[in-house]
PDB file of C-alpha atoms in Angstrom:
ATOM      1  CA  UNK E   1       4.384  21.495  19.384  1.00  0.00           C
ATOM      2  CA  UNK E   2       2.350  18.342  19.939  1.00  0.00           C
ATOM      3  CA  UNK E   3       2.630  16.236  23.067  1.00  0.00           C
ATOM      4  CA  UNK E   4       4.211  13.365  21.105  1.00  0.00           C
ATOM      5  CA  UNK E   5       6.979  15.648  19.901  1.00  0.00           C
ATOM      6  CA  UNK E   6       7.665  16.817  23.446  1.00  0.00           C
ATOM      7  CA  UNK E   7       7.849  13.217  24.601  1.00  0.00           C
ATOM      8  CA  UNK E   8      10.234  12.408  21.795  1.00  0.00           C
ATOM      9  CA  UNK E   9      12.494  15.329  22.712  1.00  0.00           C
ATOM     10  CA  UNK E  10      12.471  14.269  26.339  1.00  0.00           C
ATOM     11  CA  UNK E  11      13.444  10.745  25.346  1.00  0.00           C
ATOM     12  CA  UNK E  12      16.230  12.084  23.180  1.00  0.00           C
ATOM     13  CA  UNK E  13      17.561  14.136  26.044  1.00  0.00           C
ATOM     14  CA  UNK E  14      17.817  11.151  28.361  1.00  0.00           C
ATOM     15  CA  UNK E  15      20.470   9.341  26.308  1.00  0.00           C
ATOM     16  CA  UNK E  16      22.991  10.348  23.650  1.00  0.00           C
ATOM     17  CA  UNK E  17      22.082   9.365  20.076  1.00  0.00           C
ATOM     18  CA  UNK E  18      24.602   6.535  20.065  1.00  0.00           C
ATOM     19  CA  UNK E  19      23.008   5.231  23.256  1.00  0.00           C
ATOM     20  CA  UNK E  20      19.665   4.797  21.529  1.00  0.00           C
ATOM     21  CA  UNK E  21      21.203   2.704  18.792  1.00  0.00           C
ATOM     22  CA  UNK E  22      22.888   0.480  21.361  1.00  0.00           C
ATOM     23  CA  UNK E  23      19.994   0.174  23.833  1.00  0.00           C
ATOM     24  CA  UNK E  24      17.098  -0.225  21.398  1.00  0.00           C
ATOM     25  CA  UNK E  25      15.285  -2.590  21.085  1.00  0.00           C
ATOM     26  CA  UNK E  26      15.259  -3.868  24.645  1.00  0.00           C
ATOM     27  CA  UNK E  27      11.854  -5.589  24.310  1.00  0.00           C
ATOM     28  CA  UNK E  28       9.542  -6.972  21.580  1.00  0.00           C
ATOM     29  CA  UNK E  29       8.549  -4.707  18.696  1.00  0.00           C
ATOM     30  CA  UNK E  30       5.052  -4.649  17.181  1.00  0.00           C
ATOM     31  CA  UNK E  31       4.318  -3.807  13.546  1.00  0.00           C
ATOM     32  CA  UNK E  32       0.732  -2.866  12.697  1.00  0.00           C
ATOM     33  CA  UNK E  33      -0.434  -3.409   9.125  1.00  0.00           C
ATOM     34  CA  UNK E  34      -3.806  -1.793   8.283  1.00  0.00           C
ATOM     35  CA  UNK E  35      -5.015  -4.466   5.865  1.00  0.00           C
ATOM     36  CA  UNK E  36      -6.313  -8.007   5.957  1.00  0.00           C
ATOM     37  CA  UNK E  37      -3.964 -11.007   5.822  1.00  0.00           C
ATOM     38  CA  UNK E  38      -2.923 -12.278   2.417  1.00  0.00           C
ATOM     39  CA  UNK E  39      -2.115  -9.001   0.680  1.00  0.00           C
ATOM     40  CA  UNK E  40       1.306  -8.198  -0.752  1.00  0.00           C
ATOM     41  CA  UNK E  41       2.072  -5.638   1.993  1.00  0.00           C
ATOM     42  CA  UNK E  42       1.112  -8.230   4.588  1.00  0.00           C
ATOM     43  CA  UNK E  43       3.323 -10.934   3.111  1.00  0.00           C
ATOM     44  CA  UNK E  44       6.402  -8.766   2.751  1.00  0.00           C
ATOM     45  CA  UNK E  45       5.934  -7.098   6.116  1.00  0.00           C
ATOM     46  CA  UNK E  46       6.064 -10.557   7.679  1.00  0.00           C
ATOM     47  CA  UNK E  47       9.197 -11.507   5.754  1.00  0.00           C
ATOM     48  CA  UNK E  48      10.876  -8.283   6.841  1.00  0.00           C
ATOM     49  CA  UNK E  49       9.677  -8.666  10.443  1.00  0.00           C
ATOM     50  CA  UNK E  50      11.105 -12.191  10.653  1.00  0.00           C
ATOM     51  CA  UNK E  51      14.513 -10.952   9.543  1.00  0.00           C
ATOM     52  CA  UNK E  52      14.398  -7.922  11.847  1.00  0.00           C
ATOM     53  CA  UNK E  53      13.626 -10.189  14.798  1.00  0.00           C
ATOM     54  CA  UNK E  54      16.695 -12.298  14.089  1.00  0.00           C
ATOM     55  CA  UNK E  55      18.886  -9.245  13.646  1.00  0.00           C
ATOM     56  CA  UNK E  56      17.625  -7.460  16.763  1.00  0.00           C
ATOM     57  CA  UNK E  57      17.432 -10.507  18.997  1.00  0.00           C
ATOM     58  CA  UNK E  58      13.845  -9.595  19.882  1.00  0.00           C
ATOM     59  CA  UNK E  59      10.402 -10.825  18.909  1.00  0.00           C
ATOM     60  CA  UNK E  60       8.907  -8.701  16.114  1.00  0.00           C
ATOM     61  CA  UNK E  61       5.191  -9.382  15.733  1.00  0.00           C
ATOM     62  CA  UNK E  62       2.896  -8.322  12.891  1.00  0.00           C
ATOM     63  CA  UNK E  63      -0.730  -7.540  13.703  1.00  0.00           C
ATOM     64  CA  UNK E  64      -3.430  -6.905  11.096  1.00  0.00           C
ATOM     65  CA  UNK E  65      -5.805  -4.009  11.771  1.00  0.00           C
ATOM     66  CA  UNK E  66      -7.881  -3.709   8.571  1.00  0.00           C
ATOM     67  CA  UNK E  67     -10.746  -1.332   7.981  1.00  0.00           C
ATOM     68  CA  UNK E  68     -11.707   2.263   7.193  1.00  0.00           C
ATOM     69  CA  UNK E  69      -9.212   2.443   4.305  1.00  0.00           C
ATOM     70  CA  UNK E  70      -6.199   1.937   6.644  1.00  0.00           C
ATOM     71  CA  UNK E  71      -7.384   4.437   9.277  1.00  0.00           C
ATOM     72  CA  UNK E  72      -8.039   1.889  12.040  1.00  0.00           C
ATOM     73  CA  UNK E  73      -4.499   0.554  12.048  1.00  0.00           C
ATOM     74  CA  UNK E  74      -2.880   3.932  11.479  1.00  0.00           C
ATOM     75  CA  UNK E  75      -4.798   5.470  14.377  1.00  0.00           C
ATOM     76  CA  UNK E  76      -3.487   2.818  16.751  1.00  0.00           C
ATOM     77  CA  UNK E  77       0.088   3.619  15.785  1.00  0.00           C
ATOM     78  CA  UNK E  78      -0.466   7.391  15.908  1.00  0.00           C
ATOM     79  CA  UNK E  79      -1.626   7.028  19.520  1.00  0.00           C
ATOM     80  CA  UNK E  80       1.306   4.828  20.528  1.00  0.00           C
ATOM     81  CA  UNK E  81       4.345   5.992  22.468  1.00  0.00           C
ATOM     82  CA  UNK E  82       7.072   7.367  20.173  1.00  0.00           C
ATOM     83  CA  UNK E  83       9.658   4.906  21.383  1.00  0.00           C
ATOM     84  CA  UNK E  84      10.083   2.659  18.329  1.00  0.00           C
ATOM     85  CA  UNK E  85       8.214  -0.307  19.801  1.00  0.00           C
ATOM     86  CA  UNK E  86       5.075   0.209  17.678  1.00  0.00           C
ATOM     87  CA  UNK E  87       5.568   0.724  13.946  1.00  0.00           C
ATOM     88  CA  UNK E  88       3.219   1.020  10.982  1.00  0.00           C
ATOM     89  CA  UNK E  89       3.725  -0.891   7.740  1.00  0.00           C
ATOM     90  CA  UNK E  90       1.371   0.726   5.263  1.00  0.00           C
ATOM     91  CA  UNK E  91       0.840   1.814   1.666  1.00  0.00           C
ATOM     92  CA  UNK E  92      -0.280   4.755  -0.455  1.00  0.00           C
ATOM     93  CA  UNK E  93      -3.841   4.912   0.889  1.00  0.00           C
ATOM     94  CA  UNK E  94      -2.378   6.142   4.191  1.00  0.00           C
ATOM     95  CA  UNK E  95      -2.099   9.642   2.724  1.00  0.00           C
ATOM     96  CA  UNK E  96      -5.871   9.789   2.077  1.00  0.00           C
ATOM     97  CA  UNK E  97      -6.979   9.692   5.723  1.00  0.00           C
ATOM     98  CA  UNK E  98      -7.913  13.333   6.290  1.00  0.00           C
ATOM     99  CA  UNK E  99      -9.203  13.773   2.750  1.00  0.00           C
ATOM    100  CA  UNK E 100     -11.647  10.902   3.139  1.00  0.00           C
ATOM    101  CA  UNK E 101     -12.723  11.781   6.657  1.00  0.00           C
ATOM    102  CA  UNK E 102     -11.963  15.242   8.088  1.00  0.00           C
ATOM    103  CA  UNK E 103     -12.831  13.857  11.530  1.00  0.00           C
ATOM    104  CA  UNK E 104      -9.945  11.388  11.412  1.00  0.00           C
ATOM    105  CA  UNK E 105      -8.268  11.842  14.840  1.00  0.00           C
ATOM    106  CA  UNK E 106      -4.752  11.920  13.383  1.00  0.00           C
ATOM    107  CA  UNK E 107      -2.911  13.617  10.543  1.00  0.00           C
ATOM    108  CA  UNK E 108      -1.197  11.224   8.091  1.00  0.00           C
ATOM    109  CA  UNK E 109       1.682  13.672   7.644  1.00  0.00           C
ATOM    110  CA  UNK E 110       2.334  15.369  10.992  1.00  0.00           C
ATOM    111  CA  UNK E 111       1.430  12.509  13.359  1.00  0.00           C
ATOM    112  CA  UNK E 112       3.973  10.096  11.865  1.00  0.00           C
ATOM    113  CA  UNK E 113       7.690   9.894  11.296  1.00  0.00           C
ATOM    114  CA  UNK E 114       8.770   8.480   7.927  1.00  0.00           C
ATOM    115  CA  UNK E 115      11.141   5.502   8.115  1.00  0.00           C
ATOM    116  CA  UNK E 116      11.461   4.140   4.576  1.00  0.00           C
ATOM    117  CA  UNK E 117       9.522   3.461   1.421  1.00  0.00           C
ATOM    118  CA  UNK E 118      10.694  -0.068   0.926  1.00  0.00           C
ATOM    119  CA  UNK E 119       8.962  -0.972  -2.345  1.00  0.00           C
ATOM    120  CA  UNK E 120       6.918   0.093  -5.345  1.00  0.00           C
ATOM    121  CA  UNK E 121       4.320  -2.510  -6.416  1.00  0.00           C
ATOM    122  CA  UNK E 122       2.883  -3.159  -9.846  1.00  0.00           C
ATOM    123  CA  UNK E 123      -0.911  -3.374  -9.987  1.00  0.00           C
ATOM    124  CA  UNK E 124      -2.873  -5.469 -12.467  1.00  0.00           C
ATOM    125  CA  UNK E 125      -6.436  -5.294 -13.748  1.00  0.00           C
ATOM    126  CA  UNK E 126      -7.944  -8.777 -13.794  1.00  0.00           C
ATOM    127  CA  UNK E 127     -10.894 -10.745 -15.122  1.00  0.00           C
ATOM    128  CA  UNK E 128     -11.663 -14.433 -14.634  1.00  0.00           C
ATOM    129  CA  UNK E 129     -10.276 -16.807 -17.218  1.00  0.00           C
ATOM    130  CA  UNK E 130     -13.836 -17.676 -18.323  1.00  0.00           C
ATOM    131  CA  UNK E 131     -14.494 -14.022 -19.156  1.00  0.00           C
ATOM    132  CA  UNK E 132     -15.120 -13.355 -22.854  1.00  0.00           C
ATOM    133  CA  UNK E 133     -12.803 -10.338 -22.656  1.00  0.00           C
ATOM    134  CA  UNK E 134      -9.174 -10.780 -23.636  1.00  0.00           C
ATOM    135  CA  UNK E 135      -8.219  -7.109 -23.747  1.00  0.00           C
ATOM    136  CA  UNK E 136      -9.210  -3.840 -22.162  1.00  0.00           C
ATOM    137  CA  UNK E 137     -10.652  -2.729 -25.498  1.00  0.00           C
ATOM    138  CA  UNK E 138     -12.891  -5.806 -25.628  1.00  0.00           C
ATOM    139  CA  UNK E 139     -13.963  -5.233 -22.024  1.00  0.00           C
ATOM    140  CA  UNK E 140     -14.966  -1.637 -22.700  1.00  0.00           C
ATOM    141  CA  UNK E 141     -16.924  -2.638 -25.810  1.00  0.00           C
ATOM    142  CA  UNK E 142     -18.612  -5.475 -23.927  1.00  0.00           C
ATOM    143  CA  UNK E 143     -19.668  -3.272 -21.030  1.00  0.00           C
ATOM    144  CA  UNK E 144     -21.113  -0.689 -23.444  1.00  0.00           C
ATOM    145  CA  UNK E 145     -23.093  -3.284 -25.364  1.00  0.00           C
ATOM    146  CA  UNK E 146     -24.355  -5.023 -22.212  1.00  0.00           C
ATOM    147  CA  UNK E 147     -26.091  -1.935 -20.917  1.00  0.00           C
ATOM    148  CA  UNK E 148     -24.886  -2.588 -17.366  1.00  0.00           C
ATOM    149  CA  UNK E 149     -21.970  -1.091 -15.432  1.00  0.00           C
ATOM    150  CA  UNK E 150     -18.659  -2.796 -14.718  1.00  0.00           C
ATOM    151  CA  UNK E 151     -18.473  -3.898 -11.091  1.00  0.00           C
ATOM    152  CA  UNK E 152     -14.913  -3.839  -9.791  1.00  0.00           C
ATOM    153  CA  UNK E 153     -13.325  -4.604  -6.441  1.00  0.00           C
ATOM    154  CA  UNK E 154     -10.916  -2.410  -4.500  1.00  0.00           C
ATOM    155  CA  UNK E 155      -9.561  -2.318  -0.958  1.00  0.00           C
ATOM    156  CA  UNK E 156     -11.347   0.749   0.378  1.00  0.00           C
ATOM    157  CA  UNK E 157     -13.066   4.002  -0.514  1.00  0.00           C
ATOM    158  CA  UNK E 158     -10.407   6.481  -1.607  1.00  0.00           C
ATOM    159  CA  UNK E 159      -7.761   3.808  -2.142  1.00  0.00           C
ATOM    160  CA  UNK E 160      -5.499   3.863  -5.182  1.00  0.00           C
ATOM    161  CA  UNK E 161      -7.332   0.799  -6.552  1.00  0.00           C
ATOM    162  CA  UNK E 162     -10.610   2.706  -6.196  1.00  0.00           C
ATOM    163  CA  UNK E 163      -9.304   5.537  -8.365  1.00  0.00           C
ATOM    164  CA  UNK E 164      -7.803   3.184 -10.965  1.00  0.00           C
ATOM    165  CA  UNK E 165     -11.280   1.878 -11.745  1.00  0.00           C
ATOM    166  CA  UNK E 166     -12.686   5.399 -11.982  1.00  0.00           C
ATOM    167  CA  UNK E 167      -9.931   6.391 -14.400  1.00  0.00           C
ATOM    168  CA  UNK E 168     -10.697   3.331 -16.545  1.00  0.00           C
ATOM    169  CA  UNK E 169     -14.376   4.243 -16.570  1.00  0.00           C
ATOM    170  CA  UNK E 170     -13.636   7.821 -17.594  1.00  0.00           C
ATOM    171  CA  UNK E 171     -11.144   6.951 -20.322  1.00  0.00           C
ATOM    172  CA  UNK E 172     -13.143   4.044 -21.730  1.00  0.00           C
ATOM    173  CA  UNK E 173     -16.443   5.917 -21.568  1.00  0.00           C
ATOM    174  CA  UNK E 174     -18.170   3.225 -19.517  1.00  0.00           C
ATOM    175  CA  UNK E 175     -20.142   3.256 -16.286  1.00  0.00           C
ATOM    176  CA  UNK E 176     -18.379   1.605 -13.349  1.00  0.00           C
ATOM    177  CA  UNK E 177     -19.521   0.550  -9.889  1.00  0.00           C
ATOM    178  CA  UNK E 178     -16.761   0.419  -7.242  1.00  0.00           C
ATOM    179  CA  UNK E 179     -17.183  -2.258  -4.569  1.00  0.00           C
ATOM    180  CA  UNK E 180     -15.076  -1.694  -1.440  1.00  0.00           C
ATOM    181  CA  UNK E 181     -13.476  -4.422   0.693  1.00  0.00           C
ATOM    182  CA  UNK E 182     -11.221  -4.448   3.758  1.00  0.00           C
ATOM    183  CA  UNK E 183      -8.323  -5.993   1.872  1.00  0.00           C
ATOM    184  CA  UNK E 184      -7.255  -6.905  -1.641  1.00  0.00           C
ATOM    185  CA  UNK E 185      -7.265 -10.642  -0.955  1.00  0.00           C
ATOM    186  CA  UNK E 186     -10.975 -10.356  -0.159  1.00  0.00           C
ATOM    187  CA  UNK E 187     -12.052  -8.761  -3.432  1.00  0.00           C
ATOM    188  CA  UNK E 188      -9.782 -11.109  -5.354  1.00  0.00           C
ATOM    189  CA  UNK E 189     -11.718 -14.003  -3.792  1.00  0.00           C
ATOM    190  CA  UNK E 190     -15.000 -12.422  -4.891  1.00  0.00           C
ATOM    191  CA  UNK E 191     -13.672 -12.069  -8.437  1.00  0.00           C
ATOM    192  CA  UNK E 192     -12.764 -15.763  -8.413  1.00  0.00           C
ATOM    193  CA  UNK E 193     -16.220 -16.533  -7.046  1.00  0.00           C
ATOM    194  CA  UNK E 194     -17.975 -14.691  -9.864  1.00  0.00           C
ATOM    195  CA  UNK E 195     -19.292 -11.774  -7.787  1.00  0.00           C
ATOM    196  CA  UNK E 196     -17.271  -9.088  -9.607  1.00  0.00           C
ATOM    197  CA  UNK E 197     -16.488  -8.331 -13.235  1.00  0.00           C
ATOM    198  CA  UNK E 198     -13.020  -6.945 -12.577  1.00  0.00           C
ATOM    199  CA  UNK E 199     -10.557  -6.631  -9.733  1.00  0.00           C
ATOM    200  CA  UNK E 200      -7.475  -4.466  -9.240  1.00  0.00           C
ATOM    201  CA  UNK E 201      -4.746  -6.296  -7.352  1.00  0.00           C
ATOM    202  CA  UNK E 202      -1.039  -6.109  -6.773  1.00  0.00           C
ATOM    203  CA  UNK E 203       0.805  -8.480  -9.068  1.00  0.00           C
ATOM    204  CA  UNK E 204       2.201 -10.341  -6.061  1.00  0.00           C
ATOM    205  CA  UNK E 205      -1.272 -11.190  -4.801  1.00  0.00           C
ATOM    206  CA  UNK E 206      -2.632 -12.102  -8.222  1.00  0.00           C
ATOM    207  CA  UNK E 207       0.281 -13.991  -9.771  1.00  0.00           C
ATOM    208  CA  UNK E 208      -0.513 -17.479  -8.343  1.00  0.00           C
ATOM    209  CA  UNK E 209      -4.015 -17.297  -9.829  1.00  0.00           C
ATOM    210  CA  UNK E 210      -2.720 -15.955 -13.147  1.00  0.00           C
ATOM    211  CA  UNK E 211      -0.196 -18.774 -13.392  1.00  0.00           C
ATOM    212  CA  UNK E 212      -2.803 -21.378 -12.465  1.00  0.00           C
ATOM    213  CA  UNK E 213      -5.033 -20.127 -15.283  1.00  0.00           C
ATOM    214  CA  UNK E 214      -7.888 -18.918 -13.071  1.00  0.00           C
ATOM    215  CA  UNK E 215      -7.417 -15.226 -13.835  1.00  0.00           C
ATOM    216  CA  UNK E 216      -6.546 -13.220 -16.935  1.00  0.00           C
ATOM    217  CA  UNK E 217      -4.598  -9.940 -16.706  1.00  0.00           C
ATOM    218  CA  UNK E 218      -5.710  -7.142 -19.028  1.00  0.00           C
ATOM    219  CA  UNK E 219      -3.385  -4.258 -18.159  1.00  0.00           C
ATOM    220  CA  UNK E 220      -0.671  -3.219 -15.699  1.00  0.00           C
ATOM    221  CA  UNK E 221      -0.321  -0.061 -13.625  1.00  0.00           C
ATOM    222  CA  UNK E 222       3.429   0.466 -13.942  1.00  0.00           C
ATOM    223  CA  UNK E 223       5.863   2.808 -15.713  1.00  0.00           C
ATOM    224  CA  UNK E 224       6.938   0.022 -18.096  1.00  0.00           C
ATOM    225  CA  UNK E 225       6.223  -3.597 -18.961  1.00  0.00           C
ATOM    226  CA  UNK E 226       6.386  -5.990 -16.042  1.00  0.00           C
ATOM    227  CA  UNK E 227       9.251  -8.470 -15.947  1.00  0.00           C
ATOM    228  CA  UNK E 228       6.816 -10.925 -14.363  1.00  0.00           C
ATOM    229  CA  UNK E 229       4.023 -10.394 -16.912  1.00  0.00           C
ATOM    230  CA  UNK E 230       5.884  -9.112 -19.986  1.00  0.00           C
ATOM    231  CA  UNK E 231       3.026  -9.859 -22.394  1.00  0.00           C
ATOM    232  CA  UNK E 232       0.564  -7.643 -20.518  1.00  0.00           C
ATOM    233  CA  UNK E 233       0.385  -4.036 -21.787  1.00  0.00           C
ATOM    234  CA  UNK E 234       0.660  -1.105 -19.428  1.00  0.00           C
ATOM    235  CA  UNK E 235      -2.263   1.287 -19.100  1.00  0.00           C
ATOM    236  CA  UNK E 236      -0.007   4.018 -20.456  1.00  0.00           C
ATOM    237  CA  UNK E 237       0.526   1.997 -23.642  1.00  0.00           C
ATOM    238  CA  UNK E 238      -3.245   1.780 -24.014  1.00  0.00           C
ATOM    239  CA  UNK E 239      -3.651   5.540 -23.677  1.00  0.00           C
ATOM    240  CA  UNK E 240      -4.741   5.715 -20.038  1.00  0.00           C
ATOM    241  CA  UNK E 241      -2.952   8.728 -18.571  1.00  0.00           C
ATOM    242  CA  UNK E 242      -2.405   8.829 -14.807  1.00  0.00           C
ATOM    243  CA  UNK E 243      -2.012   5.052 -14.507  1.00  0.00           C
ATOM    244  CA  UNK E 244       1.794   4.859 -14.467  1.00  0.00           C
ATOM    245  CA  UNK E 245       2.443   4.303 -10.745  1.00  0.00           C
ATOM    246  CA  UNK E 246       1.295   1.407  -8.603  1.00  0.00           C
ATOM    247  CA  UNK E 247       1.716   3.174  -5.264  1.00  0.00           C
ATOM    248  CA  UNK E 248       4.174   2.424  -2.467  1.00  0.00           C
ATOM    249  CA  UNK E 249       4.818   0.217   0.560  1.00  0.00           C
ATOM    250  CA  UNK E 250       6.504   1.857   3.515  1.00  0.00           C
ATOM    251  CA  UNK E 251       7.194   1.968   7.239  1.00  0.00           C
ATOM    252  CA  UNK E 252       6.234   4.798   9.590  1.00  0.00           C
ATOM    253  CA  UNK E 253       6.585   5.455  13.316  1.00  0.00           C
ATOM    254  CA  UNK E 254       4.660   7.754  15.661  1.00  0.00           C
ATOM    255  CA  UNK E 255       5.699  11.405  15.447  1.00  0.00           C
ATOM    256  CA  UNK E 256       8.461  12.241  17.888  1.00  0.00           C
ATOM    257  CA  UNK E 257      10.226   8.889  17.627  1.00  0.00           C
ATOM    258  CA  UNK E 258      13.936   9.584  18.277  1.00  0.00           C
ATOM    259  CA  UNK E 259      15.905  10.048  15.040  1.00  0.00           C
ATOM    260  CA  UNK E 260      18.528   7.504  16.117  1.00  0.00           C
ATOM    261  CA  UNK E 261      15.838   4.796  16.317  1.00  0.00           C
ATOM    262  CA  UNK E 262      14.269   5.886  13.021  1.00  0.00           C
ATOM    263  CA  UNK E 263      17.642   5.789  11.298  1.00  0.00           C
ATOM    264  CA  UNK E 264      18.453   2.355  12.712  1.00  0.00           C
ATOM    265  CA  UNK E 265      15.128   0.833  11.654  1.00  0.00           C
ATOM    266  CA  UNK E 266      15.465   2.419   8.226  1.00  0.00           C
ATOM    267  CA  UNK E 267      19.014   1.136   7.691  1.00  0.00           C
ATOM    268  CA  UNK E 268      18.096  -2.364   8.845  1.00  0.00           C
ATOM    269  CA  UNK E 269      15.008  -2.601   6.613  1.00  0.00           C
ATOM    270  CA  UNK E 270      16.894  -1.269   3.599  1.00  0.00           C
ATOM    271  CA  UNK E 271      19.655  -3.833   4.169  1.00  0.00           C
ATOM    272  CA  UNK E 272      17.059  -6.605   4.364  1.00  0.00           C
ATOM    273  CA  UNK E 273      15.237  -5.720   1.140  1.00  0.00           C
ATOM    274  CA  UNK E 274      18.567  -5.462  -0.653  1.00  0.00           C
ATOM    275  CA  UNK E 275      19.467  -9.032   0.282  1.00  0.00           C
ATOM    276  CA  UNK E 276      19.723 -10.837  -3.092  1.00  0.00           C
ATOM    277  CA  UNK E 277      17.312 -13.568  -2.043  1.00  0.00           C
ATOM    278  CA  UNK E 278      14.546 -11.279  -0.799  1.00  0.00           C
ATOM    279  CA  UNK E 279      15.038  -8.756  -3.599  1.00  0.00           C
ATOM    280  CA  UNK E 280      14.523 -11.562  -6.117  1.00  0.00           C
ATOM    281  CA  UNK E 281      11.387 -12.779  -4.347  1.00  0.00           C
ATOM    282  CA  UNK E 282      10.000  -9.237  -4.479  1.00  0.00           C
ATOM    283  CA  UNK E 283      10.816  -8.718  -8.146  1.00  0.00           C
ATOM    284  CA  UNK E 284       9.374 -12.120  -9.030  1.00  0.00           C
ATOM    285  CA  UNK E 285       6.065 -10.829  -7.651  1.00  0.00           C
ATOM    286  CA  UNK E 286       6.092  -7.502  -9.472  1.00  0.00           C
ATOM    287  CA  UNK E 287       7.421  -5.482  -6.549  1.00  0.00           C
ATOM    288  CA  UNK E 288      10.501  -3.318  -6.971  1.00  0.00           C
ATOM    289  CA  UNK E 289      12.658  -2.782  -3.850  1.00  0.00           C
ATOM    290  CA  UNK E 290      13.250   0.920  -3.145  1.00  0.00           C
ATOM    291  CA  UNK E 291      14.752   1.547   0.303  1.00  0.00           C
ATOM    292  CA  UNK E 292      14.452   5.336   0.520  1.00  0.00           C
ATOM    293  CA  UNK E 293      15.931   7.317   3.380  1.00  0.00           C
ATOM    294  CA  UNK E 294      13.598   8.784   6.029  1.00  0.00           C
ATOM    295  CA  UNK E 295      14.060  12.273   4.543  1.00  0.00           C
ATOM    296  CA  UNK E 296      13.273  11.106   1.005  1.00  0.00           C
ATOM    297  CA  UNK E 297      10.147   9.313   2.154  1.00  0.00           C
ATOM    298  CA  UNK E 298       9.098  12.288   4.278  1.00  0.00           C
ATOM    299  CA  UNK E 299       9.256  14.623   1.258  1.00  0.00           C
ATOM    300  CA  UNK E 300       7.046  12.355  -0.872  1.00  0.00           C
ATOM    301  CA  UNK E 301       4.105  11.979   1.503  1.00  0.00           C
ATOM    302  CA  UNK E 302       2.696  15.569   1.305  1.00  0.00           C
ATOM    303  CA  UNK E 303       3.035  15.446  -2.485  1.00  0.00           C
ATOM    304  CA  UNK E 304       0.842  12.340  -2.548  1.00  0.00           C
ATOM    305  CA  UNK E 305      -1.792  14.079  -0.429  1.00  0.00           C
ATOM    306  CA  UNK E 306      -2.053  16.806  -3.081  1.00  0.00           C
ATOM    307  CA  UNK E 307      -2.315  14.262  -5.900  1.00  0.00           C
ATOM    308  CA  UNK E 308      -5.138  12.351  -4.213  1.00  0.00           C
ATOM    309  CA  UNK E 309      -6.965  15.572  -3.392  1.00  0.00           C
ATOM    310  CA  UNK E 310      -6.940  16.471  -7.088  1.00  0.00           C
ATOM    311  CA  UNK E 311      -8.418  13.060  -8.018  1.00  0.00           C
ATOM    312  CA  UNK E 312     -11.103  13.369  -5.353  1.00  0.00           C
ATOM    313  CA  UNK E 313     -12.237  16.659  -6.824  1.00  0.00           C
ATOM    314  CA  UNK E 314     -12.151  15.313 -10.374  1.00  0.00           C
ATOM    315  CA  UNK E 315     -14.278  12.256  -9.612  1.00  0.00           C
ATOM    316  CA  UNK E 316     -16.339  13.855  -6.847  1.00  0.00           C
ATOM    317  CA  UNK E 317     -15.341  11.137  -4.380  1.00  0.00           C
ATOM    318  CA  UNK E 318     -16.853  11.980  -1.020  1.00  0.00           C
ATOM    319  CA  UNK E 319     -15.389  11.251   2.392  1.00  0.00           C
ATOM    320  CA  UNK E 320     -16.888   8.719   4.738  1.00  0.00           C
TER     321      UNK E 320
END
């Protein structure tokens, strides 16, 4: 048993479970998000944190710790005391940590306690509005005829966005060059600036630029047509297998965090995302509220590790 788990058991033994729910939080709570400001996870984490602070009567701060495909921020939380005062708001790339770097000083499964998957985002493939390509088919044909690879932006080596571009390259029969950034807002800016051919972004991050006419969506990573962008085909419709899910947004705590605290945080976050106003804001940005239980979220994480490992082998993606 790891030291964190022993600490958590000792904390549990000091008060009855009901006592934890009543006593916690007795001081400010910090939420670490392992991406740069401006991304969809960042925006919704801040909306949730604001509401949690009001509900708990404590300050709930959000701190960005981007870099190393979420490992910098996740490591800080993994090393924190399992007392509920440091939480991690992260996304699907979290499960890639050990696969991408075997020397990662934490395990994305065993060193964290699942709280809730609060949302499933839709992801869109984008070109600038001045691009000659109006469909994925036209893009593939244009890249082939140009004799140069398609440069696309993603938010880190081994991220879901990284693999989406590789899948497109494989299925379309074109050469692609992935360009990694510390956050999706950063590679979106480079697409707008003309430094990339394509960018993969969550719909929530991209939608203002789509509506303003600066960017053109070509396809959506989602199980069905987006309510926000109903005229944009899904990758599945276009014959791109393995492009049906846009990942997840979720909250985690250090391993050994008392179950009573985990359950309270989970219940409170789920209640917040189910508020009609916030749920509508999320759906208007291509993000579907989920609100899974800790146990449901816990079961999904190891499955994701296996899925990413399979993709790494297929595309020969090496760790850092």
